[in-house]
Amino acid sequence: MVLIPFDKYHGAGNDFILIHRNLNSISDRSELAMLQCDREDGIGADGVLFLTIDSTTSPARITMDLRQPDGSIGSMCGNAARCVGKWASDFLNLKEIIIETPAGAFPSKVFGEDIQIKLSSPSFEPADVPILSDSPFIDQDILGLSVTAVNAGGVTHSVAFVDDINDPTLINKAIDIRHSDMFPEGTNVTFAQEIQTGFKQRTFERGVENVTLACGTRACAIVSILYHSKQITCDQPICVTQEGGEDLFVIIQKTGSTLLRGPATHEFSGEFSPL
């Protein structure tokens, strides 16, 4: 029987199963993700990354196919991309790569223990988010929260700045917002709380359908809103502390592009039987 080798990584607590060999032996990637992401009966993860490597270009290009725990396809995930960057450094000795995703192509670089991803400019335009609104949805009331909708890193986000991200009433509101008819493709819901070092973040993630320990594009969404409202300037690094306790740093460049930087860690490797 053919076995599927895998590597397990996490980016600031956001964990993924990376697979790049024997992909032809996998008949249904979504079904495999639902099975192996299960934290009781599978390996346990926030997603599975199926990787295809093209080393004929410089820098090398790696296609990242993200399948989430519910089997859906993720267009992009900042921490997943950073895990791919770390994996490419660890196993392929590549310090710079281009990561191809359904949301676009994103350069990745290694800086010491950190991995940096360069993301596209955020958009507040309703068609880009997407959200059913005649104008940008900024600081609008939903369930008593002041919510802003933004596409950051190619992903739909709803962000509310609150006094306490651990307020127990927020999770039920997050579930309602995530499934709101206003968002034709659903949305990730993030709560941000200002602290002395920057901001703390708590995210209810679409596809995972739960709070995750970290989320890179959501950190970018928070900083994008701060920049859009002129609370910060371009090239100013903002620290966003994740649910798992680790920090990510986000910079909005003069060009509008977003830099996401932080740690990524190899946890273990193994193999399993295909479906």
PDB file of N, CA, C and O in Angstrom, residues 70-138:
ATOM      1  N   ASP A  70     -13.719  21.571   7.105  1.00  0.00           N
ATOM      2  CA  ASP A  70     -15.045  21.199   6.604  1.00  0.00           C
ATOM      3  C   ASP A  70     -14.999  20.738   5.150  1.00  0.00           C
ATOM      4  O   ASP A  70     -16.037  20.494   4.532  1.00  0.00           O
ATOM      5  N   GLY A  71     -13.797  20.633   4.580  1.00  0.00           N
ATOM      6  CA  GLY A  71     -13.631  20.174   3.214  1.00  0.00           C
ATOM      7  C   GLY A  71     -13.632  21.283   2.180  1.00  0.00           C
ATOM      8  O   GLY A  71     -13.346  21.030   0.999  1.00  0.00           O
ATOM      9  N   SER A  72     -13.942  22.498   2.572  1.00  0.00           N
ATOM     10  CA  SER A  72     -13.988  23.606   1.617  1.00  0.00           C
ATOM     11  C   SER A  72     -12.578  24.015   1.202  1.00  0.00           C
ATOM     12  O   SER A  72     -11.594  23.722   1.886  1.00  0.00           O
ATOM     13  N   ILE A  73     -12.504  24.698   0.065  1.00  0.00           N
ATOM     14  CA  ILE A  73     -11.227  25.183  -0.460  1.00  0.00           C
ATOM     15  C   ILE A  73     -10.989  26.594   0.074  1.00  0.00           C
ATOM     16  O   ILE A  73     -11.838  27.477  -0.072  1.00  0.00           O
ATOM     17  N   GLY A  74      -9.841  26.806   0.681  1.00  0.00           N
ATOM     18  CA  GLY A  74      -9.473  28.131   1.157  1.00  0.00           C
ATOM     19  C   GLY A  74      -8.692  28.861   0.087  1.00  0.00           C
ATOM     20  O   GLY A  74      -7.690  28.337  -0.427  1.00  0.00           O
ATOM     21  N   SER A  75      -9.135  30.061  -0.274  1.00  0.00           N
ATOM     22  CA  SER A  75      -8.450  30.797  -1.336  1.00  0.00           C
ATOM     23  C   SER A  75      -7.057  31.237  -0.910  1.00  0.00           C
ATOM     24  O   SER A  75      -6.130  31.296  -1.725  1.00  0.00           O
ATOM     25  N   MET A  76      -6.888  31.526   0.374  1.00  0.00           N
ATOM     26  CA  MET A  76      -5.601  31.997   0.879  1.00  0.00           C
ATOM     27  C   MET A  76      -5.624  31.955   2.395  1.00  0.00           C
ATOM     28  O   MET A  76      -6.691  32.088   3.026  1.00  0.00           O
ATOM     29  N   CYS A  77      -4.470  31.754   2.997  1.00  0.00           N
ATOM     30  CA  CYS A  77      -4.312  31.832   4.450  1.00  0.00           C
ATOM     31  C   CYS A  77      -2.886  32.302   4.715  1.00  0.00           C
ATOM     32  O   CYS A  77      -1.923  31.663   4.266  1.00  0.00           O
ATOM     33  N   GLY A  78      -2.756  33.417   5.402  1.00  0.00           N
ATOM     34  CA  GLY A  78      -1.443  33.990   5.647  1.00  0.00           C
ATOM     35  C   GLY A  78      -0.522  33.083   6.434  1.00  0.00           C
ATOM     36  O   GLY A  78       0.655  32.914   6.096  1.00  0.00           O
ATOM     37  N   ASN A  79      -1.030  32.479   7.502  1.00  0.00           N
ATOM     38  CA  ASN A  79      -0.191  31.596   8.306  1.00  0.00           C
ATOM     39  C   ASN A  79       0.133  30.304   7.574  1.00  0.00           C
ATOM     40  O   ASN A  79       1.227  29.754   7.718  1.00  0.00           O
ATOM     41  N   ALA A  80      -0.814  29.802   6.781  1.00  0.00           N
ATOM     42  CA  ALA A  80      -0.532  28.613   5.962  1.00  0.00           C
ATOM     43  C   ALA A  80       0.597  28.919   4.994  1.00  0.00           C
ATOM     44  O   ALA A  80       1.529  28.110   4.818  1.00  0.00           O
ATOM     45  N   ALA A  81       0.536  30.085   4.350  1.00  0.00           N
ATOM     46  CA  ALA A  81       1.591  30.471   3.410  1.00  0.00           C
ATOM     47  C   ALA A  81       2.932  30.606   4.124  1.00  0.00           C
ATOM     48  O   ALA A  81       3.978  30.207   3.585  1.00  0.00           O
ATOM     49  N   ARG A  82       2.914  31.146   5.330  1.00  0.00           N
ATOM     50  CA  ARG A  82       4.176  31.260   6.078  1.00  0.00           C
ATOM     51  C   ARG A  82       4.722  29.889   6.445  1.00  0.00           C
ATOM     52  O   ARG A  82       5.935  29.675   6.449  1.00  0.00           O
ATOM     53  N   CYS A  83       3.827  28.934   6.745  1.00  0.00           N
ATOM     54  CA  CYS A  83       4.273  27.563   7.016  1.00  0.00           C
ATOM     55  C   CYS A  83       4.919  26.952   5.776  1.00  0.00           C
ATOM     56  O   CYS A  83       5.918  26.227   5.877  1.00  0.00           O
ATOM     57  N   VAL A  84       4.357  27.239   4.606  1.00  0.00           N
ATOM     58  CA  VAL A  84       4.948  26.751   3.362  1.00  0.00           C
ATOM     59  C   VAL A  84       6.336  27.355   3.167  1.00  0.00           C
ATOM     60  O   VAL A  84       7.284  26.663   2.763  1.00  0.00           O
ATOM     61  N   GLY A  85       6.474  28.648   3.474  1.00  0.00           N
ATOM     62  CA  GLY A  85       7.777  29.286   3.379  1.00  0.00           C
ATOM     63  C   GLY A  85       8.804  28.650   4.295  1.00  0.00           C
ATOM     64  O   GLY A  85       9.964  28.428   3.907  1.00  0.00           O
ATOM     65  N   LYS A  86       8.401  28.321   5.508  1.00  0.00           N
ATOM     66  CA  LYS A  86       9.297  27.670   6.461  1.00  0.00           C
ATOM     67  C   LYS A  86       9.635  26.258   6.005  1.00  0.00           C
ATOM     68  O   LYS A  86      10.793  25.816   6.087  1.00  0.00           O
ATOM     69  N   TRP A  87       8.630  25.535   5.508  1.00  0.00           N
ATOM     70  CA  TRP A  87       8.847  24.170   4.993  1.00  0.00           C
ATOM     71  C   TRP A  87       9.832  24.190   3.828  1.00  0.00           C
ATOM     72  O   TRP A  87      10.734  23.359   3.752  1.00  0.00           O
ATOM     73  N   ALA A  88       9.678  25.142   2.908  1.00  0.00           N
ATOM     74  CA  ALA A  88      10.578  25.248   1.765  1.00  0.00           C
ATOM     75  C   ALA A  88      12.006  25.531   2.218  1.00  0.00           C
ATOM     76  O   ALA A  88      12.976  25.038   1.627  1.00  0.00           O
ATOM     77  N   SER A  89      12.152  26.313   3.280  1.00  0.00           N
ATOM     78  CA  SER A  89      13.475  26.585   3.834  1.00  0.00           C
ATOM     79  C   SER A  89      14.063  25.344   4.500  1.00  0.00           C
ATOM     80  O   SER A  89      15.238  25.007   4.313  1.00  0.00           O
ATOM     81  N   ASP A  90      13.244  24.626   5.261  1.00  0.00           N
ATOM     82  CA  ASP A  90      13.717  23.455   6.009  1.00  0.00           C
ATOM     83  C   ASP A  90      14.088  22.293   5.106  1.00  0.00           C
ATOM     84  O   ASP A  90      15.121  21.635   5.310  1.00  0.00           O
ATOM     85  N   PHE A  91      13.237  22.000   4.118  1.00  0.00           N
ATOM     86  CA  PHE A  91      13.394  20.762   3.347  1.00  0.00           C
ATOM     87  C   PHE A  91      13.949  20.973   1.939  1.00  0.00           C
ATOM     88  O   PHE A  91      14.502  20.049   1.349  1.00  0.00           O
ATOM     89  N   LEU A  92      13.795  22.191   1.389  1.00  0.00           N
ATOM     90  CA  LEU A  92      14.273  22.451   0.040  1.00  0.00           C
ATOM     91  C   LEU A  92      15.422  23.454   0.018  1.00  0.00           C
ATOM     92  O   LEU A  92      15.966  23.741  -1.051  1.00  0.00           O
ATOM     93  N   ASN A  93      15.762  23.994   1.184  1.00  0.00           N
ATOM     94  CA  ASN A  93      16.832  24.997   1.315  1.00  0.00           C
ATOM     95  C   ASN A  93      16.566  26.215   0.444  1.00  0.00           C
ATOM     96  O   ASN A  93      17.486  26.802  -0.135  1.00  0.00           O
ATOM     97  N   LEU A  94      15.300  26.589   0.360  1.00  0.00           N
ATOM     98  CA  LEU A  94      14.904  27.769  -0.407  1.00  0.00           C
ATOM     99  C   LEU A  94      14.523  28.888   0.554  1.00  0.00           C
ATOM    100  O   LEU A  94      13.613  28.735   1.363  1.00  0.00           O
ATOM    101  N   LYS A  95      15.210  30.008   0.473  1.00  0.00           N
ATOM    102  CA  LYS A  95      14.944  31.126   1.368  1.00  0.00           C
ATOM    103  C   LYS A  95      13.931  32.107   0.782  1.00  0.00           C
ATOM    104  O   LYS A  95      13.366  32.927   1.506  1.00  0.00           O
ATOM    105  N   GLU A  96      13.708  32.014  -0.522  1.00  0.00           N
ATOM    106  CA  GLU A  96      12.710  32.850  -1.187  1.00  0.00           C
ATOM    107  C   GLU A  96      11.912  31.983  -2.154  1.00  0.00           C
ATOM    108  O   GLU A  96      12.492  31.212  -2.918  1.00  0.00           O
ATOM    109  N   ILE A  97      10.596  32.094  -2.102  1.00  0.00           N
ATOM    110  CA  ILE A  97       9.723  31.375  -3.018  1.00  0.00           C
ATOM    111  C   ILE A  97       8.536  32.270  -3.373  1.00  0.00           C
ATOM    112  O   ILE A  97       8.300  33.291  -2.725  1.00  0.00           O
ATOM    113  N   ILE A  98       7.809  31.861  -4.405  1.00  0.00           N
ATOM    114  CA  ILE A  98       6.521  32.463  -4.729  1.00  0.00           C
ATOM    115  C   ILE A  98       5.453  31.419  -4.443  1.00  0.00           C
ATOM    116  O   ILE A  98       5.549  30.281  -4.921  1.00  0.00           O
ATOM    117  N   ILE A  99       4.447  31.787  -3.671  1.00  0.00           N
ATOM    118  CA  ILE A  99       3.385  30.858  -3.316  1.00  0.00           C
ATOM    119  C   ILE A  99       2.157  31.188  -4.161  1.00  0.00           C
ATOM    120  O   ILE A  99       1.602  32.281  -4.073  1.00  0.00           O
ATOM    121  N   GLU A 100       1.753  30.221  -4.983  1.00  0.00           N
ATOM    122  CA  GLU A 100       0.594  30.380  -5.861  1.00  0.00           C
ATOM    123  C   GLU A 100      -0.661  29.902  -5.136  1.00  0.00           C
ATOM    124  O   GLU A 100      -0.693  28.797  -4.593  1.00  0.00           O
ATOM    125  N   THR A 101      -1.702  30.735  -5.134  1.00  0.00           N
ATOM    126  CA  THR A 101      -2.972  30.390  -4.495  1.00  0.00           C
ATOM    127  C   THR A 101      -4.114  30.859  -5.394  1.00  0.00           C
ATOM    128  O   THR A 101      -3.889  31.655  -6.319  1.00  0.00           O
ATOM    129  N   PRO A 102      -5.346  30.417  -5.131  1.00  0.00           N
ATOM    130  CA  PRO A 102      -6.480  30.948  -5.899  1.00  0.00           C
ATOM    131  C   PRO A 102      -6.653  32.460  -5.760  1.00  0.00           C
ATOM    132  O   PRO A 102      -7.282  33.094  -6.606  1.00  0.00           O
ATOM    133  N   ALA A 103      -6.093  33.043  -4.687  1.00  0.00           N
ATOM    134  CA  ALA A 103      -6.215  34.487  -4.463  1.00  0.00           C
ATOM    135  C   ALA A 103      -5.085  35.274  -5.101  1.00  0.00           C
ATOM    136  O   ALA A 103      -5.097  36.506  -5.066  1.00  0.00           O
ATOM    137  N   GLY A 104      -4.097  34.581  -5.679  1.00  0.00           N
ATOM    138  CA  GLY A 104      -2.979  35.272  -6.298  1.00  0.00           C
ATOM    139  C   GLY A 104      -1.656  34.626  -5.933  1.00  0.00           C
ATOM    140  O   GLY A 104      -1.601  33.576  -5.285  1.00  0.00           O
ATOM    141  N   ALA A 105      -0.569  35.272  -6.379  1.00  0.00           N
ATOM    142  CA  ALA A 105       0.788  34.794  -6.119  1.00  0.00           C
ATOM    143  C   ALA A 105       1.453  35.704  -5.093  1.00  0.00           C
ATOM    144  O   ALA A 105       1.431  36.931  -5.235  1.00  0.00           O
ATOM    145  N   PHE A 106       2.041  35.098  -4.054  1.00  0.00           N
ATOM    146  CA  PHE A 106       2.576  35.876  -2.945  1.00  0.00           C
ATOM    147  C   PHE A 106       4.023  35.495  -2.657  1.00  0.00           C
ATOM    148  O   PHE A 106       4.313  34.329  -2.380  1.00  0.00           O
ATOM    149  N   PRO A 107       4.954  36.474  -2.697  1.00  0.00           N
ATOM    150  CA  PRO A 107       6.355  36.199  -2.390  1.00  0.00           C
ATOM    151  C   PRO A 107       6.551  35.908  -0.897  1.00  0.00           C
ATOM    152  O   PRO A 107       5.921  36.529  -0.041  1.00  0.00           O
ATOM    153  N   SER A 108       7.448  34.967  -0.616  1.00  0.00           N
ATOM    154  CA  SER A 108       7.786  34.602   0.762  1.00  0.00           C
ATOM    155  C   SER A 108       9.294  34.657   0.934  1.00  0.00           C
ATOM    156  O   SER A 108      10.045  34.233   0.061  1.00  0.00           O
ATOM    157  N   LYS A 109       9.729  35.197   2.091  1.00  0.00           N
ATOM    158  CA  LYS A 109      11.149  35.262   2.408  1.00  0.00           C
ATOM    159  C   LYS A 109      11.375  34.821   3.852  1.00  0.00           C
ATOM    160  O   LYS A 109      10.517  35.009   4.711  1.00  0.00           O
ATOM    161  N   VAL A 110      12.572  34.267   4.087  1.00  0.00           N
ATOM    162  CA  VAL A 110      12.982  33.878   5.432  1.00  0.00           C
ATOM    163  C   VAL A 110      13.837  34.986   6.024  1.00  0.00           C
ATOM    164  O   VAL A 110      14.784  35.459   5.388  1.00  0.00           O
ATOM    165  N   PHE A 111      13.491  35.413   7.246  1.00  0.00           N
ATOM    166  CA  PHE A 111      14.274  36.388   7.988  1.00  0.00           C
ATOM    167  C   PHE A 111      14.585  35.787   9.355  1.00  0.00           C
ATOM    168  O   PHE A 111      13.781  35.914  10.290  1.00  0.00           O
ATOM    169  N   GLY A 112      15.709  35.106   9.468  1.00  0.00           N
ATOM    170  CA  GLY A 112      16.042  34.458  10.733  1.00  0.00           C
ATOM    171  C   GLY A 112      15.027  33.402  11.087  1.00  0.00           C
ATOM    172  O   GLY A 112      14.809  32.443  10.342  1.00  0.00           O
ATOM    173  N   GLU A 113      14.364  33.572  12.227  1.00  0.00           N
ATOM    174  CA  GLU A 113      13.344  32.622  12.663  1.00  0.00           C
ATOM    175  C   GLU A 113      11.959  32.969  12.110  1.00  0.00           C
ATOM    176  O   GLU A 113      11.008  32.217  12.313  1.00  0.00           O
ATOM    177  N   ASP A 114      11.851  34.104  11.437  1.00  0.00           N
ATOM    178  CA  ASP A 114      10.553  34.559  10.939  1.00  0.00           C
ATOM    179  C   ASP A 114      10.401  34.298   9.443  1.00  0.00           C
ATOM    180  O   ASP A 114      11.377  34.261   8.694  1.00  0.00           O
ATOM    181  N   ILE A 115       9.160  34.146   9.048  1.00  0.00           N
ATOM    182  CA  ILE A 115       8.794  34.037   7.648  1.00  0.00           C
ATOM    183  C   ILE A 115       7.908  35.223   7.302  1.00  0.00           C
ATOM    184  O   ILE A 115       6.948  35.524   8.019  1.00  0.00           O
ATOM    185  N   GLN A 116       8.239  35.891   6.198  1.00  0.00           N
ATOM    186  CA  GLN A 116       7.459  37.049   5.766  1.00  0.00           C
ATOM    187  C   GLN A 116       6.759  36.753   4.445  1.00  0.00           C
ATOM    188  O   GLN A 116       7.360  36.216   3.516  1.00  0.00           O
ATOM    189  N   ILE A 117       5.474  37.113   4.375  1.00  0.00           N
ATOM    190  CA  ILE A 117       4.685  37.002   3.163  1.00  0.00           C
ATOM    191  C   ILE A 117       4.280  38.401   2.726  1.00  0.00           C
ATOM    192  O   ILE A 117       3.852  39.218   3.551  1.00  0.00           O
ATOM    193  N   LYS A 118       4.406  38.663   1.431  1.00  0.00           N
ATOM    194  CA  LYS A 118       3.941  39.931   0.882  1.00  0.00           C
ATOM    195  C   LYS A 118       2.586  39.715   0.231  1.00  0.00           C
ATOM    196  O   LYS A 118       2.457  38.955  -0.732  1.00  0.00           O
ATOM    197  N   LEU A 119       1.566  40.384   0.775  1.00  0.00           N
ATOM    198  CA  LEU A 119       0.196  40.228   0.305  1.00  0.00           C
ATOM    199  C   LEU A 119      -0.224  41.428  -0.525  1.00  0.00           C
ATOM    200  O   LEU A 119       0.387  42.499  -0.466  1.00  0.00           O
ATOM    201  N   SER A 120      -1.278  41.237  -1.295  1.00  0.00           N
ATOM    202  CA  SER A 120      -1.794  42.313  -2.130  1.00  0.00           C
ATOM    203  C   SER A 120      -2.480  43.376  -1.280  1.00  0.00           C
ATOM    204  O   SER A 120      -2.732  43.185  -0.088  1.00  0.00           O
ATOM    205  N   SER A 121      -2.789  44.502  -1.900  1.00  0.00           N
ATOM    206  CA  SER A 121      -3.437  45.600  -1.183  1.00  0.00           C
ATOM    207  C   SER A 121      -4.833  45.192  -0.722  1.00  0.00           C
ATOM    208  O   SER A 121      -5.564  44.516  -1.460  1.00  0.00           O
ATOM    209  N   PRO A 122      -5.240  45.597   0.484  1.00  0.00           N
ATOM    210  CA  PRO A 122      -6.597  45.305   0.948  1.00  0.00           C
ATOM    211  C   PRO A 122      -7.613  46.106   0.151  1.00  0.00           C
ATOM    212  O   PRO A 122      -7.289  47.147  -0.435  1.00  0.00           O
ATOM    213  N   SER A 123      -8.847  45.632   0.142  1.00  0.00           N
ATOM    214  CA  SER A 123      -9.917  46.351  -0.552  1.00  0.00           C
ATOM    215  C   SER A 123     -11.165  46.392   0.310  1.00  0.00           C
ATOM    216  O   SER A 123     -11.556  45.381   0.907  1.00  0.00           O
ATOM    217  N   PHE A 124     -11.786  47.554   0.350  1.00  0.00           N
ATOM    218  CA  PHE A 124     -13.041  47.738   1.072  1.00  0.00           C
ATOM    219  C   PHE A 124     -14.223  47.810   0.114  1.00  0.00           C
ATOM    220  O   PHE A 124     -15.363  47.973   0.560  1.00  0.00           O
ATOM    221  N   GLU A 125     -13.964  47.656  -1.184  1.00  0.00           N
ATOM    222  CA  GLU A 125     -15.039  47.710  -2.170  1.00  0.00           C
ATOM    223  C   GLU A 125     -15.971  46.510  -2.000  1.00  0.00           C
ATOM    224  O   GLU A 125     -15.498  45.371  -1.894  1.00  0.00           O
ATOM    225  N   PRO A 126     -17.289  46.741  -1.962  1.00  0.00           N
ATOM    226  CA  PRO A 126     -18.246  45.652  -1.701  1.00  0.00           C
ATOM    227  C   PRO A 126     -18.078  44.445  -2.625  1.00  0.00           C
ATOM    228  O   PRO A 126     -18.178  43.292  -2.167  1.00  0.00           O
ATOM    229  N   ALA A 127     -17.802  44.671  -3.898  1.00  0.00           N
ATOM    230  CA  ALA A 127     -17.660  43.555  -4.837  1.00  0.00           C
ATOM    231  C   ALA A 127     -16.416  42.733  -4.550  1.00  0.00           C
ATOM    232  O   ALA A 127     -16.370  41.530  -4.846  1.00  0.00           O
ATOM    233  N   ASP A 128     -15.395  43.360  -3.958  1.00  0.00           N
ATOM    234  CA  ASP A 128     -14.157  42.654  -3.651  1.00  0.00           C
ATOM    235  C   ASP A 128     -14.251  41.872  -2.353  1.00  0.00           C
ATOM    236  O   ASP A 128     -13.562  40.852  -2.193  1.00  0.00           O
ATOM    237  N   VAL A 129     -15.049  42.365  -1.409  1.00  0.00           N
ATOM    238  CA  VAL A 129     -15.071  41.732  -0.079  1.00  0.00           C
ATOM    239  C   VAL A 129     -15.429  40.245  -0.141  1.00  0.00           C
ATOM    240  O   VAL A 129     -14.638  39.446   0.410  1.00  0.00           O
ATOM    241  N   PRO A 130     -16.516  39.731  -0.734  1.00  0.00           N
ATOM    242  CA  PRO A 130     -17.693  40.468  -1.185  1.00  0.00           C
ATOM    243  C   PRO A 130     -18.741  40.591  -0.076  1.00  0.00           C
ATOM    244  O   PRO A 130     -18.843  39.751   0.806  1.00  0.00           O
ATOM    245  N   ILE A 131     -19.522  41.686  -0.176  1.00  0.00           N
ATOM    246  CA  ILE A 131     -20.622  41.924   0.748  1.00  0.00           C
ATOM    247  C   ILE A 131     -21.739  42.626  -0.024  1.00  0.00           C
ATOM    248  O   ILE A 131     -21.473  43.392  -0.961  1.00  0.00           O
ATOM    249  N   LEU A 132     -22.966  42.323   0.345  1.00  0.00           N
ATOM    250  CA  LEU A 132     -24.117  42.927  -0.332  1.00  0.00           C
ATOM    251  C   LEU A 132     -24.356  44.310   0.269  1.00  0.00           C
ATOM    252  O   LEU A 132     -25.075  44.473   1.252  1.00  0.00           O
ATOM    253  N   SER A 133     -23.727  45.303  -0.324  1.00  0.00           N
ATOM    254  CA  SER A 133     -23.818  46.677   0.164  1.00  0.00           C
ATOM    255  C   SER A 133     -23.609  47.607  -1.016  1.00  0.00           C
ATOM    256  O   SER A 133     -22.865  47.281  -1.956  1.00  0.00           O
ATOM    257  N   ASP A 134     -24.246  48.768  -0.969  1.00  0.00           N
ATOM    258  CA  ASP A 134     -24.111  49.741  -2.055  1.00  0.00           C
ATOM    259  C   ASP A 134     -22.836  50.566  -1.938  1.00  0.00           C
ATOM    260  O   ASP A 134     -22.428  51.224  -2.890  1.00  0.00           O
ATOM    261  N   SER A 135     -22.197  50.532  -0.776  1.00  0.00           N
ATOM    262  CA  SER A 135     -20.983  51.309  -0.542  1.00  0.00           C
ATOM    263  C   SER A 135     -20.106  50.551   0.446  1.00  0.00           C
ATOM    264  O   SER A 135     -20.558  49.581   1.080  1.00  0.00           O
ATOM    265  N   PRO A 136     -18.841  50.923   0.584  1.00  0.00           N
ATOM    266  CA  PRO A 136     -17.968  50.238   1.553  1.00  0.00           C
ATOM    267  C   PRO A 136     -18.623  50.141   2.931  1.00  0.00           C
ATOM    268  O   PRO A 136     -19.207  51.108   3.427  1.00  0.00           O
ATOM    269  N   PHE A 137     -18.519  48.966   3.527  1.00  0.00           N
ATOM    270  CA  PHE A 137     -19.172  48.672   4.801  1.00  0.00           C
ATOM    271  C   PHE A 137     -18.164  48.944   5.916  1.00  0.00           C
ATOM    272  O   PHE A 137     -17.377  48.075   6.305  1.00  0.00           O
ATOM    273  N   ILE A 138     -18.167  50.165   6.431  1.00  0.00           N
ATOM    274  CA  ILE A 138     -17.166  50.609   7.395  1.00  0.00           C
ATOM    275  C   ILE A 138     -17.861  51.144   8.638  1.00  0.00           C
ATOM    276  O   ILE A 138     -18.717  52.036   8.554  1.00  0.00           O
TER     277      ILE A 138
END
